[in-house]
């Protein structure tokens, strides 16, 4: 497996929705 | 020149991206917890927002308390070494899940005294971001590592029957909480643990990693406060009596994985199985950890969560990489040839891993394109490698202005992650040693 680590996730809002089985990325969230 | 805007990040001030955190103060002090009713009309769930900070930055409680006798923060080499241990741990767990050959630690089963395994563990390297929760009644503040790569929340507990590492805050003392209770061995919740034991009727939990680090203790219930206004009664967590690993001086770990014991799963009815986080670009800034549905920003990109790949982890399907606006020639099979087979290996999104790991062929293509794009901008590799980071630059004398090529990660469903400038390069010793912040797995099948 590959792994997306926290360095590359910086400033993105990362949303995890277990019900919808979905991961989302929102740029510039913080 | 025409595509410069889409091909480069122009950093006008190098120190804005790679600050010297040791000499900085917190620019955005952690706010009091926020709480609001959900805007969703179809649900009665609420949402709660917590502040997330860099564990070793000036916004962290762990760095602002008395520092007179404290150890200095780890070097970047230490962090990267710990990160490699974590990745080995994840690969180990994925392999163990796939082969169903995972080794389970043993526990006493009938002893009236608690005899817990205690051995020196190697570093887990649980990433760099922490949040503060309250546990018990009255609530005691505990700053814990934010970890989407594991399930069970735990904190170190008095009396530390076997051993505890040094932590910054006071140890959680179950005897001082009016709402604390141990989970019984017969309780269904005890069966939810991946690794469990029983002592005098009390359920024991074990979180043990492939690298040898661990937390072991009583599986317990108490009130978990996520904000001043919001709490989860009867939250099940580990009351750690034997803990070791590189957790810094954090009090424990907040398990945000997909397993039954994780916070999102325990609080599914309350928050609808939805949470989000934002990790700040700089140690001097703050991010957030949000539970419950909120209206996503318009620019949100979504990709399917590959739930059949295995437990705990959040798998997504990576499909490609752009560097400087150009799609790299990486065959799709490179991203799906792992040992898990079947529907492909997938890619884990893990808040506790520092450096993104790619299949070797994908990393080779990324590195080659990145080096070429940097050369086109006049930058030559002139700095030594730093642990697993093999592509490093010396930006000394650049006048604080550099332009680095954009890197975009592509996912199934058309989602993409246009990596922020702060996430493309990792500043080991800015400005003289700044490295491409990606690394390769050891093998194609990892």
Short mmCIF file of C-alpha atoms in Angstrom, two decimals:
data_model
loop_
_atom_site.label_atom_id
_atom_site.label_comp_id
_atom_site.label_asym_id
_atom_site.label_seq_id
_atom_site.Cartn_x
_atom_site.Cartn_y
_atom_site.Cartn_z
CA UNK A 1 0.00 0.00 0.00
CA UNK A 2 0.94 3.59 -0.41
CA UNK A 3 0.35 6.04 2.41
CA UNK A 4 -0.66 9.69 2.18
CA UNK A 5 1.03 11.26 5.18
CA UNK A 6 0.35 14.36 7.18
CA UNK A 7 2.97 16.51 5.46
CA UNK A 8 1.03 16.29 2.21
CA UNK A 9 -2.32 16.81 3.97
CA UNK A 10 -1.33 20.17 5.46
CA UNK A 11 -3.89 22.95 4.98
CA UNK A 12 -6.45 20.54 3.49
CA UNK A 13 -9.69 19.77 5.19
CA UNK A 14 -9.88 15.99 5.06
CA UNK A 15 -13.38 14.67 5.65
CA UNK A 16 -14.13 11.04 6.43
CA UNK A 17 -17.71 9.88 5.98
CA UNK A 18 -18.16 6.32 7.16
CA UNK A 19 -21.81 6.18 6.16
CA UNK A 20 -21.18 7.25 2.60
CA UNK A 21 -17.79 5.47 2.40
CA UNK A 22 -16.21 8.63 1.14
CA UNK A 23 -13.07 10.66 1.76
CA UNK A 24 -12.99 14.31 0.75
CA UNK A 25 -10.27 16.89 0.37
CA UNK A 26 -10.97 20.60 0.78
CA UNK A 27 -8.10 22.96 -0.12
CA UNK A 28 -7.19 25.86 2.09
CA UNK A 29 -9.26 24.76 5.06
CA UNK A 30 -6.82 26.05 7.67
CA UNK B 1 5.52 30.95 -18.92
CA UNK B 2 1.94 30.45 -19.90
CA UNK B 3 1.33 27.66 -17.45
CA UNK B 4 3.51 29.04 -14.69
CA UNK B 5 0.54 29.59 -12.41
CA UNK B 6 -0.51 25.96 -12.58
CA UNK B 7 3.00 24.57 -12.61
CA UNK B 8 4.69 26.34 -9.72
CA UNK B 9 4.22 27.43 -6.18
CA UNK B 10 5.97 30.76 -5.79
CA UNK B 11 7.06 31.29 -2.24
CA UNK B 12 7.83 34.91 -1.64
CA UNK B 13 9.08 34.31 1.87
CA UNK B 14 10.88 31.09 2.47
CA UNK B 15 10.59 31.50 6.22
CA UNK B 16 6.81 31.58 5.94
CA UNK B 17 6.83 28.05 4.71
CA UNK B 18 9.72 26.70 6.71
CA UNK B 19 9.77 28.68 9.95
CA UNK B 20 12.19 28.05 12.74
CA UNK B 21 9.61 26.90 15.24
CA UNK B 22 12.02 27.01 18.13
CA UNK B 23 12.12 30.79 17.98
CA UNK B 24 8.48 31.41 17.08
CA UNK B 25 5.40 32.05 19.11
CA UNK B 26 1.94 30.75 18.47
CA UNK B 27 0.25 33.00 15.92
CA UNK B 28 -3.24 31.61 16.35
CA UNK B 29 -3.64 30.51 19.96
CA UNK B 30 -5.97 27.54 20.38
CA UNK B 31 -9.53 28.72 20.71
CA UNK B 32 -12.02 27.50 23.22
CA UNK B 33 -13.87 24.56 21.84
CA UNK B 34 -16.66 25.34 19.44
CA UNK B 35 -19.97 23.64 19.33
CA UNK B 36 -23.01 24.13 17.17
CA UNK B 37 -26.16 22.39 16.17
CA UNK B 38 -25.84 20.67 12.85
CA UNK B 39 -27.12 22.47 9.82
CA UNK B 40 -28.39 19.16 8.52
CA UNK B 41 -32.15 19.14 8.62
CA UNK B 42 -32.38 15.38 8.45
CA UNK B 43 -30.34 14.59 11.49
CA UNK B 44 -30.38 15.42 15.14
CA UNK B 45 -26.65 15.01 15.38
CA UNK B 46 -24.44 17.89 16.39
CA UNK B 47 -20.96 18.86 15.50
CA UNK B 48 -18.01 19.79 17.62
CA UNK B 49 -14.75 21.39 16.65
CA UNK B 50 -11.48 20.90 18.47
CA UNK B 51 -8.16 22.59 17.92
CA UNK B 52 -5.32 20.57 16.41
CA UNK B 53 -1.77 21.73 16.84
CA UNK B 54 1.70 20.55 15.98
CA UNK B 55 2.94 18.47 18.89
CA UNK B 56 6.28 20.23 19.16
CA UNK B 57 5.18 23.72 18.13
CA UNK B 58 4.56 26.76 20.33
CA UNK B 59 0.76 26.31 20.11
CA UNK B 60 0.94 22.97 21.90
CA UNK B 61 0.36 22.57 25.61
CA UNK B 62 3.18 20.07 25.45
CA UNK B 63 5.68 22.75 24.56
CA UNK B 64 4.40 25.72 26.54
CA UNK B 65 4.48 24.24 29.99
CA UNK B 66 7.54 24.38 32.17
CA UNK B 67 10.45 23.53 29.93
CA UNK B 68 13.26 23.87 32.42
CA UNK B 69 13.87 20.19 32.84
CA UNK B 70 12.29 18.91 29.68
CA UNK B 71 13.98 17.19 26.82
CA UNK B 72 14.34 19.19 23.62
CA UNK B 73 11.97 18.29 20.78
CA UNK B 74 13.17 15.51 18.52
CA UNK B 75 15.28 16.35 15.52
CA UNK B 76 13.88 15.89 12.05
CA UNK B 77 16.11 12.85 11.72
CA UNK B 78 14.44 11.41 14.83
CA UNK B 79 11.00 12.19 13.45
CA UNK B 80 11.81 10.61 10.10
CA UNK B 81 13.29 7.53 11.74
CA UNK B 82 10.16 7.17 13.84
CA UNK B 83 8.07 7.66 10.72
CA UNK B 84 9.84 4.77 9.06
CA UNK B 85 9.04 2.60 12.05
CA UNK B 86 5.39 3.59 11.79
CA UNK B 87 5.25 2.70 8.12
CA UNK B 88 6.84 -0.66 8.87
CA UNK B 89 4.20 -1.08 11.54
CA UNK B 90 1.40 -0.32 9.09
CA UNK B 91 2.85 -2.60 6.44
CA UNK B 92 3.19 -5.29 9.08
CA UNK B 93 -0.42 -4.93 10.12
CA UNK B 94 -1.71 -4.91 6.56
CA UNK B 95 0.31 -8.02 5.82
CA UNK B 96 -0.87 -9.69 9.01
CA UNK B 97 -4.47 -8.86 8.19
CA UNK B 98 -4.06 -10.21 4.71
CA UNK B 99 -2.38 -13.43 5.79
CA UNK B 100 -4.31 -13.74 9.07
CA UNK B 101 -1.00 -14.53 10.65
CA UNK B 102 -0.78 -11.65 13.05
CA UNK B 103 0.89 -12.47 16.32
CA UNK B 104 -1.18 -11.80 19.40
CA UNK B 105 0.33 -10.93 22.73
CA UNK B 106 -0.68 -13.11 25.62
CA UNK B 107 -2.53 -11.93 28.71
CA UNK B 108 -3.20 -13.43 32.08
CA UNK B 109 -6.70 -14.86 32.15
CA UNK B 110 -7.60 -15.70 35.70
CA UNK B 111 -5.07 -14.02 37.92
CA UNK B 112 -6.39 -11.75 40.59
CA UNK B 113 -3.37 -9.56 40.17
CA UNK B 114 -2.62 -7.71 37.02
CA UNK B 115 0.51 -8.91 35.33
CA UNK B 116 1.06 -6.99 32.18
CA UNK B 117 3.76 -7.47 29.59
CA UNK B 118 6.44 -4.86 29.96
CA UNK B 119 9.28 -4.66 27.55
CA UNK B 120 11.13 -1.90 25.89
CA UNK B 121 9.42 -0.93 22.69
CA UNK B 122 10.81 0.77 19.65
CA UNK B 123 9.32 4.00 18.47
CA UNK B 124 5.84 4.00 17.05
CA UNK B 125 6.24 7.50 15.70
CA UNK B 126 2.65 8.52 15.95
CA UNK B 127 2.92 11.64 13.89
CA UNK B 128 3.05 15.20 14.89
CA UNK B 129 -0.42 16.47 15.63
CA UNK B 130 -2.23 16.55 18.93
CA UNK B 131 -5.56 17.67 20.33
CA UNK B 132 -6.73 18.13 23.88
CA UNK B 133 -9.68 16.23 25.33
CA UNK B 134 -11.10 15.84 28.79
CA UNK B 135 -11.58 12.50 30.47
CA UNK B 136 -13.57 11.68 33.58
CA UNK B 137 -15.73 13.61 36.02
CA UNK B 138 -14.52 16.17 36.73
CA UNK B 139 -12.75 16.21 33.40
CA UNK B 140 -8.99 16.18 33.42
CA UNK B 141 -7.14 17.59 30.45
CA UNK B 142 -5.29 15.08 28.32
CA UNK B 143 -3.41 16.01 25.16
CA UNK B 144 -3.45 13.07 22.78
CA UNK B 145 -2.01 12.21 19.39
CA UNK B 146 -4.55 12.49 16.57
CA UNK B 147 -4.35 9.18 14.73
CA UNK B 148 -6.55 8.03 11.86
CA UNK B 149 -4.38 4.93 11.56
CA UNK B 150 -5.55 3.14 14.70
CA UNK B 151 -8.80 2.48 16.53
CA UNK B 152 -8.47 2.35 20.27
CA UNK B 153 -8.14 5.54 22.25
CA UNK B 154 -5.94 5.25 25.30
CA UNK B 155 -4.31 7.38 27.93
CA UNK B 156 -1.73 6.54 30.53
CA UNK B 157 -3.37 5.80 33.86
CA UNK B 158 -2.49 5.75 37.49
CA UNK B 159 -1.13 3.75 39.14
CA UNK B 160 0.92 2.66 36.09
CA UNK B 161 1.09 -0.91 37.34
CA UNK B 162 3.92 -1.80 34.99
CA UNK B 163 5.37 1.34 33.44
CA UNK B 164 4.53 4.70 31.94
CA UNK B 165 6.69 7.03 29.91
CA UNK B 166 7.10 10.64 31.00
CA UNK B 167 4.18 12.82 29.98
CA UNK B 168 3.60 16.53 30.35
CA UNK B 169 0.16 16.56 31.95
CA UNK B 170 -0.96 14.83 35.11
CA UNK B 171 -1.69 11.16 34.70
CA UNK B 172 -5.34 10.27 34.51
CA UNK B 173 -6.38 8.85 37.85
CA UNK B 174 -9.48 6.64 37.63
CA UNK B 175 -9.94 6.85 41.38
CA UNK B 176 -10.63 10.57 41.07
CA UNK B 177 -13.35 10.21 38.46
CA UNK B 178 -16.90 9.59 39.66
CA UNK B 179 -17.96 8.18 36.29
CA UNK B 180 -15.12 5.72 35.65
CA UNK B 181 -15.67 1.99 35.45
CA UNK B 182 -13.81 -0.94 34.03
CA UNK B 183 -15.38 -2.92 31.21
CA UNK B 184 -16.11 -6.47 32.26
CA UNK B 185 -14.73 -9.43 30.38
CA UNK B 186 -18.26 -10.56 29.61
CA UNK B 187 -19.26 -7.29 28.00
CA UNK B 188 -19.76 -7.24 24.27
CA UNK B 189 -17.44 -4.25 24.07
CA UNK B 190 -14.56 -6.40 25.26
CA UNK B 191 -15.05 -8.60 22.23
CA UNK B 192 -14.64 -5.60 19.96
CA UNK B 193 -10.97 -5.36 20.81
CA UNK B 194 -8.45 -6.74 18.37
CA UNK B 195 -6.28 -7.83 21.25
CA UNK B 196 -7.88 -8.51 24.60
CA UNK B 197 -7.41 -10.30 27.84
CA UNK B 198 -9.11 -10.75 31.17
CA UNK B 199 -7.99 -10.23 34.73
CA UNK B 200 -10.27 -10.77 37.69
CA UNK B 201 -13.26 -10.14 35.49
CA UNK B 202 -11.83 -6.91 34.08
CA UNK B 203 -11.33 -6.60 30.35
CA UNK B 204 -7.76 -5.89 29.30
CA UNK B 205 -6.86 -4.23 26.04
CA UNK B 206 -3.63 -4.35 24.14
CA UNK B 207 -2.47 -2.13 21.35
CA UNK B 208 0.69 -3.65 20.00
CA UNK B 209 2.44 -2.65 16.83
CA UNK B 210 4.73 -4.37 14.45
CA UNK B 211 7.63 -2.31 15.65
CA UNK B 212 7.24 -3.41 19.26
CA UNK B 213 5.67 -0.33 20.82
CA UNK B 214 2.52 -0.76 22.79
CA UNK B 215 -0.07 0.27 25.34
CA UNK B 216 -1.68 -2.29 27.60
CA UNK B 217 -4.12 -1.85 30.44
CA UNK B 218 -7.73 -1.90 31.51
CA UNK B 219 -10.45 -1.36 28.95
CA UNK B 220 -12.64 1.19 30.67
CA UNK B 221 -15.57 3.54 30.32
CA UNK B 222 -15.77 7.18 31.28
CA UNK B 223 -16.98 10.51 30.00
CA UNK B 224 -14.95 11.89 27.10
CA UNK B 225 -15.23 15.67 26.75
CA UNK B 226 -14.50 16.97 23.29
CA UNK B 227 -15.43 20.52 24.16
CA UNK B 228 -16.75 22.60 27.00
CA UNK B 229 -20.23 21.86 25.76
CA UNK B 230 -20.05 18.38 24.33
CA UNK B 231 -19.18 15.06 25.84
CA UNK B 232 -19.65 11.36 25.23
CA UNK B 233 -20.79 9.44 28.26
CA UNK B 234 -19.63 5.87 28.60
CA UNK B 235 -16.85 6.26 26.07
CA UNK B 236 -14.70 3.14 25.99
CA UNK B 237 -10.97 3.65 26.05
CA UNK B 238 -7.79 2.11 27.26
CA UNK B 239 -6.56 2.99 30.72
CA UNK B 240 -2.91 2.28 30.05
CA UNK B 241 -0.89 0.62 32.78
CA UNK B 242 2.03 -0.38 30.59
CA UNK B 243 3.00 1.94 27.81
CA UNK B 244 6.11 2.55 25.79
CA UNK B 245 7.04 4.11 22.49
CA UNK B 246 7.86 7.48 21.05
CA UNK B 247 4.72 9.33 22.02
CA UNK B 248 6.64 12.40 23.02
CA UNK B 249 5.09 13.76 26.16
CA UNK B 250 1.54 13.27 24.96
CA UNK B 251 -0.86 11.61 27.38
CA UNK B 252 -2.02 9.01 24.92
CA UNK B 253 -3.71 8.63 21.59
CA UNK B 254 -7.08 9.40 20.01
CA UNK B 255 -8.03 6.49 17.77
CA UNK B 256 -9.94 7.70 14.72
CA UNK B 257 -9.82 4.57 12.56
CA UNK B 258 -12.70 2.53 11.14
CA UNK B 259 -12.78 -0.16 13.80
CA UNK B 260 -15.52 -0.66 16.38
CA UNK B 261 -13.55 0.83 19.24
CA UNK B 262 -12.68 4.07 17.43
CA UNK B 263 -14.21 7.38 18.44
CA UNK B 264 -16.08 7.88 15.14
CA UNK B 265 -17.65 4.42 15.47
CA UNK B 266 -18.50 4.72 19.17
CA UNK B 267 -20.10 8.10 18.55
CA UNK B 268 -21.71 7.11 15.25
CA UNK B 269 -25.23 7.87 16.48
CA UNK B 270 -24.13 11.29 17.68
CA UNK B 271 -21.98 12.46 14.80
CA UNK B 272 -23.24 10.31 11.95
CA UNK B 273 -19.88 8.68 11.29
CA UNK B 274 -18.48 11.93 9.94
CA UNK B 275 -15.37 13.74 11.04
CA UNK B 276 -12.77 15.94 9.45
CA UNK B 277 -9.43 17.44 10.26
CA UNK B 278 -7.17 20.15 9.01
CA UNK B 279 -3.51 20.04 9.87
CA UNK B 280 -1.80 23.42 9.97
CA UNK B 281 1.02 24.23 7.58
CA UNK B 282 3.20 25.70 10.25
CA UNK B 283 4.01 24.69 13.83
CA UNK B 284 2.98 28.19 14.85
CA UNK B 285 -0.55 27.81 13.52
CA UNK B 286 -3.57 25.78 14.56
CA UNK B 287 -5.87 23.42 12.71
CA UNK B 288 -9.00 21.61 13.71
CA UNK B 289 -10.61 18.26 14.34
CA UNK B 290 -14.32 18.36 13.65
CA UNK B 291 -16.91 15.74 14.53
CA UNK B 292 -20.27 15.62 12.86
CA UNK B 293 -21.61 16.67 9.48
CA UNK B 294 -20.99 20.18 8.30
CA UNK B 295 -21.49 21.79 4.94
CA UNK B 296 -18.40 20.97 2.89
CA UNK B 297 -16.62 23.84 1.16
CA UNK B 298 -17.57 24.14 -2.52
CA UNK B 299 -14.11 23.07 -3.67
CA UNK B 300 -14.23 19.74 -1.82
CA UNK B 301 -13.06 16.79 -3.91
CA UNK B 302 -14.36 13.36 -2.95
CA UNK B 303 -13.10 9.87 -3.61
CA UNK B 304 -14.54 6.49 -2.58
CA UNK B 305 -13.36 4.95 0.67
CA UNK B 306 -12.25 1.43 -0.23
CA UNK B 307 -13.80 -0.38 2.70
CA UNK B 308 -13.16 -3.89 1.46
CA UNK B 309 -9.40 -3.56 1.73
CA UNK B 310 -9.26 -4.26 5.43
CA UNK B 311 -10.03 -2.94 8.89
CA UNK B 312 -8.95 0.22 10.65
CA UNK B 313 -7.35 2.11 7.81
CA UNK B 314 -8.93 4.60 5.45
CA UNK B 315 -8.09 3.31 2.00
CA UNK B 316 -8.54 5.36 -1.14
CA UNK B 317 -7.56 4.62 -4.72
CA UNK B 318 -4.69 6.68 -6.07
CA UNK B 319 -4.61 6.82 -9.85
CA UNK B 320 -1.82 9.17 -10.82
CA UNK B 321 0.44 12.12 -10.09
CA UNK B 322 0.91 15.49 -11.76
CA UNK B 323 4.20 17.36 -11.44
CA UNK B 324 4.42 20.91 -12.75
CA UNK B 325 1.14 20.48 -14.54
CA UNK B 326 2.08 17.30 -16.38
CA UNK B 327 0.70 13.83 -15.77
CA UNK B 328 3.49 11.39 -15.02
CA UNK B 329 3.66 8.23 -17.14
CA UNK B 330 2.86 5.80 -14.34
CA UNK B 331 0.89 2.68 -15.31
CA UNK B 332 -2.28 2.32 -13.18
CA UNK B 333 -1.11 -1.12 -12.13
CA UNK B 334 1.68 0.50 -10.11
CA UNK B 335 -0.91 1.74 -7.63
CA UNK B 336 -2.75 -1.58 -7.39
CA UNK B 337 -0.10 -4.26 -7.34
CA UNK B 338 0.32 -4.68 -3.62
CA UNK B 339 0.26 -7.97 -1.82
CA UNK B 340 -3.34 -7.50 -0.77
CA UNK B 341 -4.29 -8.50 -4.29
CA UNK B 342 -7.87 -8.62 -5.39
CA UNK B 343 -9.13 -5.15 -5.98
CA UNK B 344 -5.69 -3.64 -5.63
CA UNK B 345 -3.54 -2.34 -2.85
CA UNK B 346 -5.05 1.04 -2.35
CA UNK B 347 -3.53 3.94 -0.53
CA UNK B 348 -4.00 4.72 3.14
CA UNK B 349 -4.75 8.23 4.34
CA UNK B 350 -2.99 8.41 7.69
CA UNK B 351 -2.74 11.46 9.91
CA UNK B 352 -0.05 9.71 11.93
CA UNK B 353 2.41 9.11 9.10
CA UNK B 354 4.59 12.11 8.33
CA UNK B 355 5.95 11.44 4.85
CA UNK B 356 3.84 10.08 1.99
CA UNK B 357 5.04 6.69 0.78
CA UNK B 358 4.62 5.71 -2.86
CA UNK B 359 5.21 2.50 -4.79
CA UNK B 360 8.85 2.56 -5.97
CA UNK B 361 7.96 3.07 -9.63
CA UNK B 362 5.65 5.97 -8.78
CA UNK B 363 8.23 7.60 -6.56
CA UNK B 364 10.93 7.21 -9.19
CA UNK B 365 8.73 8.97 -11.73
CA UNK B 366 7.86 11.71 -9.23
CA UNK B 367 11.47 12.29 -8.26
CA UNK B 368 12.66 12.36 -11.85
CA UNK B 369 10.01 14.85 -12.90
CA UNK B 370 10.51 16.97 -9.81
CA UNK B 371 14.29 17.15 -10.23
CA UNK B 372 13.87 18.07 -13.89
CA UNK B 373 11.33 20.76 -13.07
CA UNK B 374 13.56 22.15 -10.34
CA UNK B 375 16.52 22.17 -12.73
CA UNK B 376 14.41 24.10 -15.22
CA UNK B 377 13.89 26.67 -12.47
CA UNK B 378 17.62 26.86 -11.81
CA UNK B 379 17.80 24.69 -8.69
CA UNK B 380 20.30 21.87 -8.44
CA UNK B 381 20.36 19.18 -5.82
CA UNK B 382 23.13 20.36 -3.55
CA UNK B 383 22.25 19.09 -0.12
CA UNK B 384 22.80 15.74 1.52
CA UNK B 385 19.98 13.25 1.83
CA UNK B 386 18.14 13.14 5.15
CA UNK B 387 17.16 9.65 6.22
CA UNK B 388 14.49 8.45 3.81
CA UNK B 389 14.41 11.78 1.97
CA UNK B 390 16.85 11.46 -0.90
CA UNK B 391 16.21 14.61 -2.94
CA UNK B 392 17.37 17.68 -1.07
CA UNK B 393 18.17 21.27 -1.98
CA UNK B 394 20.17 24.11 -0.51
CA UNK B 395 18.16 27.32 -0.75
CA UNK B 396 20.74 29.44 1.02
CA UNK B 397 21.34 32.75 -0.70
CA UNK B 398 18.10 32.62 -2.65
CA UNK B 399 16.92 35.80 -1.03
CA UNK B 400 14.10 33.96 0.59
CA UNK B 401 12.32 33.45 -2.73
CA UNK B 402 11.93 30.06 -4.32
CA UNK B 403 9.53 28.58 -6.83
CA UNK B 404 8.87 24.87 -6.63
CA UNK B 405 6.86 22.74 -9.05
CA UNK B 406 3.33 21.84 -8.07
CA UNK B 407 2.59 18.26 -7.15
CA UNK B 408 -0.96 16.96 -7.48
CA UNK B 409 -2.11 13.53 -6.33
CA UNK B 410 -5.00 12.05 -8.32
CA UNK B 411 -7.63 9.69 -6.93
CA UNK B 412 -10.52 7.59 -8.12
CA UNK B 413 -13.60 9.54 -9.02
CA UNK B 414 -11.61 12.50 -10.25
CA UNK B 415 -10.61 13.84 -6.86
CA UNK B 416 -7.25 15.47 -6.63
CA UNK B 417 -5.05 16.81 -3.88
CA UNK B 418 -3.09 19.83 -5.06
CA UNK B 419 -0.44 19.58 -2.39
CA UNK B 420 0.23 22.81 -0.54
CA UNK B 421 3.73 24.23 -0.91
CA UNK B 422 4.35 23.39 2.74
CA UNK B 423 3.63 19.75 1.93
CA UNK B 424 5.77 19.31 -1.16
CA UNK B 425 9.06 19.86 0.60
CA UNK B 426 10.18 18.96 4.10
CA UNK B 427 12.55 21.41 5.72
CA UNK B 428 15.16 19.43 7.60
CA UNK B 429 17.52 22.37 8.13
CA UNK B 430 16.06 25.39 6.37
CA UNK B 431 17.25 26.91 4.19
CA UNK B 432 20.31 24.75 3.61
CA UNK B 433 18.63 21.33 3.56
CA UNK B 434 15.09 21.26 2.21
CA UNK B 435 13.99 17.93 0.76
CA UNK B 436 11.27 16.56 -1.46
CA UNK B 437 8.77 15.35 1.12
CA UNK B 438 7.93 12.01 -0.46
CA UNK B 439 9.55 8.59 -0.17
CA UNK B 440 9.33 5.17 -1.74
CA UNK B 441 8.16 1.91 -0.28
CA UNK B 442 10.87 -0.71 -0.11
CA UNK B 443 9.23 -2.97 -2.66
CA UNK B 444 6.57 -2.99 -5.35
CA UNK B 445 4.45 -5.33 -3.27
CA UNK B 446 4.54 -3.39 0.00
#
